[in-house]
Coordinates of C-alpha atoms and ligand atoms in Angstrom, one line a residue:
M30 CA 153.1 87.3 95.2
N31 CA 151.5 84.1 93.9
T32 CA 151.7 83.1 90.2
A33 CA 148.6 85.0 89.1
E34 CA 149.9 88.1 90.8
K35 CA 153.3 87.9 89.3
L36 CA 151.9 87.3 85.8
A37 CA 149.7 90.3 86.3
R38 CA 152.7 92.3 87.5
Y39 CA 155.3 91.3 84.9
V40 CA 153.6 89.7 81.8
L41 CA 151.8 91.7 79.2
P42 CA 148.1 91.3 79.7
T43 CA 147.3 89.9 76.2
Y44 CA 145.6 86.8 77.7
S45 CA 142.7 86.6 80.0
R46 CA 143.6 83.5 82.0
F47 CA 141.6 81.0 83.9
S48 CA 142.6 80.5 87.5
V49 CA 144.2 77.3 86.8
S50 CA 148.0 76.9 87.6
P51 CA 149.3 73.3 86.4
I52 CA 152.8 72.4 87.5
R53 CA 152.9 68.7 86.5
G54 CA 151.2 66.3 84.1
E55 CA 150.9 62.7 83.3
G56 CA 148.8 61.4 80.3
T57 CA 145.6 63.3 80.2
M58 CA 145.9 64.6 83.8
L59 CA 147.3 67.8 85.1
W60 CA 148.0 68.7 88.8
D61 CA 148.4 72.1 90.5
A62 CA 150.7 72.9 93.4
D63 CA 147.8 72.1 95.9
G64 CA 147.3 68.6 94.4
K65 CA 144.1 69.5 92.6
R66 CA 143.7 67.2 89.6
Y67 CA 142.4 68.2 86.1
L68 CA 141.4 66.2 83.1
D69 CA 143.2 68.1 80.3
F70 CA 140.7 68.3 77.4
C71 CA 142.4 71.4 76.1
S72 CA 145.9 69.7 75.4
G73 CA 147.6 73.1 75.3
L74 CA 145.3 74.0 72.4
A75 CA 145.3 70.8 70.5
T76 CA 149.2 70.6 70.9
C77 CA 150.0 67.9 73.6
T78 CA 149.1 65.1 71.1
L79 CA 150.6 62.3 73.2
G80 CA 149.4 63.9 76.5
H81 CA 151.9 65.0 79.2
G82 CA 155.1 63.1 80.3
D83 CA 155.1 60.7 77.4
N84 CA 158.1 58.5 77.9
A85 CA 159.2 58.2 74.3
L86 CA 159.0 61.9 73.7
S87 CA 160.5 63.1 76.8
R88 CA 163.4 60.5 76.4
A89 CA 163.9 61.4 72.8
I90 CA 164.1 65.0 73.7
A91 CA 166.5 64.4 76.7
R92 CA 168.9 62.2 74.6
Q93 CA 169.0 64.7 71.7
A94 CA 169.5 67.6 74.1
G95 CA 172.7 65.8 75.1
D96 CA 173.8 65.2 71.7
L97 CA 173.0 68.3 69.8
I98 CA 170.3 71.0 70.5
H99 CA 170.8 73.4 67.7
C100 CA 172.7 73.6 64.5
C101 CA 171.6 76.3 61.9
N102 CA 170.4 75.7 58.4
L103 CA 173.9 76.4 56.9
Y104 CA 174.6 72.7 57.7
Q105 CA 173.1 69.4 57.0
I106 CA 170.6 68.4 59.8
D107 CA 170.0 64.7 59.9
K108 CA 166.8 64.9 62.1
Q109 CA 165.3 67.5 59.7
A110 CA 165.8 65.4 56.6
E111 CA 164.2 62.3 58.6
L112 CA 161.2 64.4 59.7
A113 CA 160.6 66.0 56.2
E114 CA 160.7 62.4 54.7
C115 CA 158.2 61.2 57.4
L116 CA 155.9 64.2 56.7
V117 CA 156.0 63.7 52.9
E118 CA 156.0 60.0 52.5
E119 CA 153.9 58.9 55.5
C120 CA 151.8 61.8 56.7
L121 CA 150.8 63.2 53.2
G122 CA 151.8 60.6 50.6
L123 CA 152.2 63.5 48.2
Q124 CA 155.4 64.6 46.7
G125 CA 156.8 68.0 47.6
R126 CA 159.2 69.7 49.9
V127 CA 159.0 70.9 53.5
F128 CA 160.1 74.1 55.3
F129 CA 160.5 74.2 59.0
S130 CA 159.4 77.0 61.2
N131 CA 158.6 77.4 64.9
S132 CA 154.9 78.2 65.0
G133 CA 151.7 78.1 63.1
A134 CA 151.7 81.8 62.3
E135 CA 155.2 81.6 60.9
S136 CA 154.2 78.6 58.7
N137 CA 151.2 80.5 57.4
D138 CA 153.5 83.5 56.6
G139 CA 155.4 81.1 54.4
L140 CA 152.3 80.1 52.6
V141 CA 151.6 83.8 51.9
K142 CA 155.1 84.3 50.5
L143 CA 154.7 81.2 48.3
A144 CA 151.4 82.7 47.1
R145 CA 153.1 86.0 46.3
R146 CA 155.9 84.4 44.4
F147 CA 153.3 82.3 42.5
G148 CA 151.3 85.3 41.5
K149 CA 154.4 87.1 40.3
E150 CA 155.3 84.3 38.2
R151 CA 151.9 83.9 36.8
V152 CA 151.7 87.6 35.4
G153 CA 155.4 87.4 34.3
D154 CA 157.1 90.6 33.4
G155 CA 153.8 92.7 32.8
D156 CA 152.8 95.4 35.4
E157 CA 149.6 93.6 36.3
S158 CA 149.4 92.6 40.0
C159 CA 148.4 89.3 41.2
H160 CA 148.9 89.0 44.9
K161 CA 145.3 88.6 46.4
I162 CA 144.5 85.8 48.8
I163 CA 141.0 84.8 49.7
T164 CA 140.4 83.5 53.2
F165 CA 137.1 82.7 55.1
H166 CA 135.0 84.3 57.7
Q167 CA 135.7 83.1 61.3
S168 CA 139.1 81.7 60.2
F169 CA 142.1 81.9 62.3
H170 CA 145.6 82.1 60.8
G171 CA 147.9 83.5 63.5
R172 CA 149.1 86.7 65.2
T173 CA 151.9 87.8 63.0
L174 CA 151.1 90.8 60.7
G175 CA 150.6 88.3 57.9
G176 CA 148.4 86.1 60.1
I177 CA 146.1 88.8 61.4
A178 CA 145.7 90.1 57.7
A179 CA 144.7 86.6 56.6
T180 CA 142.4 86.1 59.7
A181 CA 138.9 87.0 58.8
Q182 CA 137.9 88.2 62.4
S183 CA 137.9 91.9 63.1
K184 CA 139.0 91.5 66.8
V185 CA 142.6 90.3 65.8
K186 CA 143.1 93.2 63.5
E187 CA 141.7 96.0 65.7
G188 CA 144.2 98.9 66.0
F189 CA 146.9 97.3 63.9
D190 CA 146.4 99.0 60.5
P191 CA 147.7 99.6 58.1
L192 CA 147.6 95.7 57.7
L193 CA 149.4 93.7 55.1
P194 CA 147.4 94.3 52.1
G195 CA 146.1 91.8 49.6
F196 CA 143.5 89.7 51.6
Q197 CA 139.8 89.2 50.9
H198 CA 137.3 87.3 53.1
C199 CA 134.3 85.2 52.0
P200 CA 131.8 83.2 53.9
L201 CA 132.8 79.5 54.5
N202 CA 130.9 77.0 52.4
D203 CA 129.5 79.5 49.9
L204 CA 130.9 78.7 46.4
G205 CA 128.9 81.4 44.8
S206 CA 130.3 84.2 47.0
L207 CA 133.9 82.7 46.4
A208 CA 133.4 82.4 42.7
S209 CA 132.4 86.1 42.5
T210 CA 135.2 87.3 44.6
I211 CA 137.9 85.6 42.4
A212 CA 139.5 88.3 40.1
P213 CA 142.5 88.4 37.9
D214 CA 144.5 89.7 40.7
T215 CA 143.7 86.6 42.9
C216 CA 146.6 84.2 43.4
A217 CA 145.4 81.8 46.1
I218 CA 142.7 80.5 48.4
M219 CA 143.6 79.6 51.9
L220 CA 141.4 77.8 54.4
E221 CA 141.3 75.6 57.5
P222 CA 139.3 72.5 56.5
I223 CA 138.0 72.5 60.1
Q224 CA 138.2 76.0 61.6
G225 CA 139.5 75.8 65.2
E226 CA 139.7 78.9 67.0
G227 CA 136.7 80.4 65.1
G228 CA 134.5 77.8 66.8
I229 CA 135.0 74.4 65.1
H230 CA 133.3 74.9 61.8
L231 CA 133.8 72.4 59.1
A232 CA 134.2 72.9 55.4
T233 CA 131.7 70.7 53.6
P234 CA 133.0 68.1 51.1
E235 CA 131.2 69.8 48.2
F236 CA 132.7 73.1 49.2
L237 CA 136.2 71.6 49.3
R238 CA 135.7 70.0 45.8
G239 CA 134.3 73.3 44.4
V240 CA 137.3 75.2 45.8
Q241 CA 139.7 72.7 44.2
D242 CA 137.8 73.1 40.9
L243 CA 137.9 77.0 41.0
C244 CA 141.7 76.8 41.8
Q245 CA 142.2 74.6 38.8
Q246 CA 140.1 76.7 36.5
K247 CA 141.5 80.1 37.6
D248 CA 145.1 78.9 38.2
L249 CA 145.2 79.7 41.8
L250 CA 147.0 78.0 44.7
L251 CA 145.1 75.9 47.2
L252 CA 146.6 76.5 50.6
L253 CA 145.4 74.4 53.6
D254 CA 146.0 75.7 57.1
E255 CA 146.2 72.5 59.0
V256 CA 147.9 74.0 62.1
Q257 CA 145.1 72.8 64.4
C258 CA 143.4 70.1 62.4
G259 CA 146.4 68.3 60.8
L260 CA 148.5 65.3 61.8
G261 CA 146.0 63.0 63.2
R262 CA 143.6 64.7 65.6
T263 CA 140.7 64.7 63.1
G264 CA 141.2 61.0 62.2
D265 CA 143.7 61.3 59.3
M266 CA 147.3 62.5 59.2
A267 CA 146.0 64.8 56.5
G268 CA 143.1 66.6 58.2
W269 CA 141.3 67.4 55.0
R270 CA 141.1 63.7 54.1
S271 CA 138.7 63.2 57.1
I272 CA 136.3 65.5 55.1
E273 CA 137.2 65.0 51.5
P274 CA 139.8 62.5 50.6
S275 CA 140.1 63.5 46.8
L276 CA 141.4 66.9 47.6
T277 CA 145.0 67.6 46.4
P278 CA 146.3 70.9 47.9
D279 CA 149.3 72.9 46.7
A280 CA 150.7 73.6 50.1
V281 CA 149.8 72.7 53.7
S282 CA 150.8 74.5 57.0
W283 CA 151.2 72.7 60.4
A284 CA 152.4 73.4 63.9
K285 CA 150.3 72.7 67.1
G286 CA 150.2 69.0 67.3
L287 CA 153.4 68.3 65.4
G288 CA 155.9 68.6 68.4
G289 CA 153.5 67.2 71.1
G290 CA 154.1 70.5 73.0
F291 CA 157.6 71.2 71.7
P292 CA 157.4 74.3 69.6
V293 CA 157.8 73.3 65.9
G294 CA 156.0 74.3 62.8
A295 CA 156.3 73.4 59.2
F296 CA 154.8 73.8 55.7
W297 CA 154.8 71.6 52.7
V298 CA 154.8 72.8 49.1
S299 CA 153.8 70.5 46.3
D300 CA 156.2 69.6 43.4
R301 CA 153.4 69.9 40.7
L302 CA 154.3 72.1 37.8
T303 CA 153.1 75.7 37.5
S304 CA 151.7 77.0 34.2
R305 CA 155.2 78.0 33.4
D306 CA 156.4 74.4 33.9
K307 CA 158.4 75.0 37.1
P308 CA 157.8 72.8 40.1
L309 CA 155.9 74.8 42.7
F310 CA 158.4 74.2 45.4
Q311 CA 161.1 75.9 43.3
L312 CA 159.4 79.3 43.8
L313 CA 160.9 79.5 47.2
G314 CA 164.7 78.9 46.3
A315 CA 167.9 79.6 48.0
G316 CA 167.8 82.9 50.0
S317 CA 164.1 83.5 49.6
H318 CA 162.9 82.4 53.1
G319 CA 164.6 81.2 56.3
S320 CA 164.5 80.9 60.2
T321 CA 167.4 80.6 62.6
F322 CA 165.6 78.0 64.8
G323 CA 163.5 76.3 62.2
G324 CA 164.1 72.6 61.9
S325 CA 166.7 72.4 64.7
P326 CA 167.8 68.9 65.7
L327 CA 166.0 69.1 69.0
A328 CA 162.7 70.3 67.4
C329 CA 162.8 67.7 64.7
T330 CA 163.7 64.9 67.2
A331 CA 160.6 65.8 69.3
A332 CA 158.4 65.9 66.2
L333 CA 159.7 62.6 65.0
A334 CA 159.0 61.0 68.3
V335 CA 155.4 62.4 68.1
L336 CA 154.7 61.1 64.6
R337 CA 156.2 57.8 65.1
E338 CA 153.9 57.2 68.0
V339 CA 150.8 58.7 66.2
I340 CA 151.4 56.6 63.2
D341 CA 152.6 53.3 64.8
K342 CA 149.9 53.2 67.5
N343 CA 147.3 54.2 64.8
L344 CA 146.2 57.1 67.0
P345 CA 144.0 58.8 64.3
Q346 CA 141.8 55.6 64.2
R347 CA 141.4 55.9 68.0
A348 CA 140.7 59.6 67.6
I349 CA 137.6 58.6 65.3
Q350 CA 136.4 56.2 67.7
H351 CA 136.8 58.4 70.8
G352 CA 135.2 61.3 68.8
Q353 CA 132.2 59.2 67.9
T354 CA 131.8 58.1 71.6
I355 CA 131.8 61.8 72.7
Q356 CA 129.4 62.9 69.8
T357 CA 126.9 60.1 70.6
S358 CA 126.9 60.8 74.3
V359 CA 126.5 64.5 74.0
E360 CA 123.7 64.1 71.5
S361 CA 122.0 61.6 73.8
W362 CA 121.7 64.2 76.6
Q363 CA 119.4 66.3 74.5
H364 CA 120.5 69.1 76.8
R365 CA 118.6 72.4 76.5
A366 CA 122.0 74.3 77.0
V367 CA 123.5 72.5 74.0
T368 CA 122.7 73.3 70.4
E369 CA 124.8 70.8 68.7
I370 CA 128.3 69.0 68.7
R371 CA 130.5 69.7 65.7
G372 CA 133.8 68.4 64.5
K373 CA 135.8 65.3 63.6
G374 CA 137.8 62.9 65.7
L375 CA 139.1 64.6 68.8
L376 CA 138.6 68.2 67.5
L377 CA 135.2 68.8 68.7
G378 CA 133.0 71.9 69.7
I379 CA 129.9 71.9 71.7
G380 CA 127.6 74.7 70.7
L381 CA 125.8 76.5 73.6
R382 CA 122.6 78.2 73.9
A383 CA 123.5 81.5 75.7
A384 CA 120.0 81.9 77.2
A385 CA 120.3 78.6 79.2
F386 CA 123.1 80.1 81.1
D387 CA 122.9 82.7 83.9
A388 CA 126.4 84.0 83.1
P389 CA 127.7 87.2 84.9
E390 CA 127.2 90.3 82.8
N391 CA 129.6 90.6 79.9
T392 CA 130.9 87.0 80.3
P393 CA 130.1 84.9 77.2
A394 CA 128.5 81.5 77.8
S395 CA 131.6 79.7 76.7
I396 CA 133.8 81.5 79.1
Y397 CA 131.4 81.0 81.9
L398 CA 131.1 77.3 81.2
S399 CA 134.9 76.8 80.8
T400 CA 135.5 78.4 84.1
E401 CA 132.9 76.2 85.9
L402 CA 134.3 73.1 84.2
A403 CA 137.8 74.0 85.4
K404 CA 136.5 74.3 89.0
A405 CA 135.0 70.8 88.6
G406 CA 138.4 69.4 87.2
L407 CA 137.9 69.6 83.5
L408 CA 139.9 71.7 81.3
A409 CA 137.9 72.5 78.1
P410 CA 138.7 75.9 76.3
P411 CA 136.2 78.2 74.6
A412 CA 136.2 78.9 70.9
G413 CA 134.3 82.1 70.4
P414 CA 131.4 83.2 72.6
D415 CA 129.2 80.2 72.3
T416 CA 131.4 77.1 71.7
V417 CA 133.4 75.0 74.2
R418 CA 135.9 72.6 72.7
L419 CA 136.8 69.1 73.7
M420 CA 140.2 68.2 72.4
P421 CA 142.0 65.7 74.8
P422 CA 145.4 64.2 73.9
L423 CA 145.0 61.4 71.2
T424 CA 146.2 59.0 73.9
V425 CA 143.2 59.6 76.0
S426 CA 141.5 56.6 77.5
E427 CA 137.8 55.5 77.4
E428 CA 137.6 56.0 81.2
E429 CA 138.9 59.5 81.1
I430 CA 136.5 60.3 78.4
Q431 CA 133.6 58.9 80.5
E432 CA 134.8 60.9 83.4
A433 CA 135.1 64.1 81.4
L434 CA 131.5 63.6 80.0
G435 CA 130.3 63.1 83.5
I436 CA 131.8 66.2 84.7
F437 CA 130.4 68.2 81.7
K438 CA 127.0 66.8 82.1
Y439 CA 127.0 67.5 85.8
T440 CA 128.2 71.1 85.4
L441 CA 125.8 71.9 82.7
D442 CA 123.0 70.5 85.0
S443 CA 124.0 72.5 88.0
I444 CA 124.6 75.9 86.3
C445 CA 121.9 76.1 83.8
N446 CA 118.7 77.8 84.5
Ligands
PLP26 C1 146.8 78.2 66.5 C2 146.6 78.5 64.9 C3 147.5 79.3 64.2 C4 148.6 80.0 64.9 O1 149.5 79.1 65.4 P1 150.6 79.8 66.5 O2 151.6 78.6 66.6 O3 150.0 80.3 67.6 O4 151.4 81.0 65.7 C5 147.3 79.4 62.9 N1 146.4 78.7 62.2 C6 145.4 77.9 62.9 C7 144.4 77.1 62.2 C8 145.6 77.7 64.2 O5 144.7 77.0 65.1

């Protein structure tokens, strides 16, 4: 049996996989067992921040693995303390506390628990309920029971009810609809400043400011899911600042890019005071939340190596420049198969005109194009039926970008009708 056959035989069929089987990587490149080379503009779904085989990252992991892989949270973990300090002081510059998890969905579950505690505290001993969280159409917040309840896409919820109650969904960038959905039982608003899986849709600066105003007026938590857009990819360590620098969230979740491919997630909670004069982070006190693996010495060492390199080499600035190069090139094609290019930095989505593709029946344009791009040596993952994403490592070179754009243009020209 080859890899595809073994996966089909032994692994749950929850993913439809492309026929690409990488076994080795270096920088932006991946190779399969036959020596076929791919430019990786998927980066493990915006995860391999420093590309593949990065020396500083792999050496840090190897060294730490020899010293201490795991030590649970009953003890003081030096690397965890260092990583939390770096996230608070260097990445955000906003005072608060960090909790470490192992994935994006877990981090978001933590935000949901924070919001529930916040709502309980707001209403006090009365019997009113205040637990509802508003999220936005086409969002993606993960695959746990909390994550799918928060996600406003019916395909992730299908067949799993009864779902975790307490979520309401509004259209993104529609302040009127949001304002009219907020009720006395609303405790929080949660959003991705740039929606990733839903197709690279950006919240507008006006919308973000409006959300912040509503949260202040109605005493709601402003929760940002920066699992995909955070920590440098969009041009700022705080992803939302690449859209609206004045925003001050109450809590932020991370995962994907944080470990450069090593699984690690986190969320930050502000130390601002609640209406009952308690620092927000104290709503999750001793015994209220936990994770056996979260914040292990090995995971934190990996994340520290990633953040050091992202910050010290000013990779967010490079992401902005590379992103502009890509946007300008794609726009200059004026290709009939392309409706637009959206995004910030190196979190980009190319909108496709389905009618321009002779895709096989039941195959969305995005899947068809991603498949053909992979055959031509470029990995660019779909996001929804009519968007293909470009999200290379932040270390990508100008030459690699030109090569990828060449493959993209050539493939569009050869498969479009
Ligand atoms: C990927 C993603 C998640 C889920 O992260 P996992 O690590 O897969 O659990 C949550 N939110 C956003 C915005 C994501 O892009």
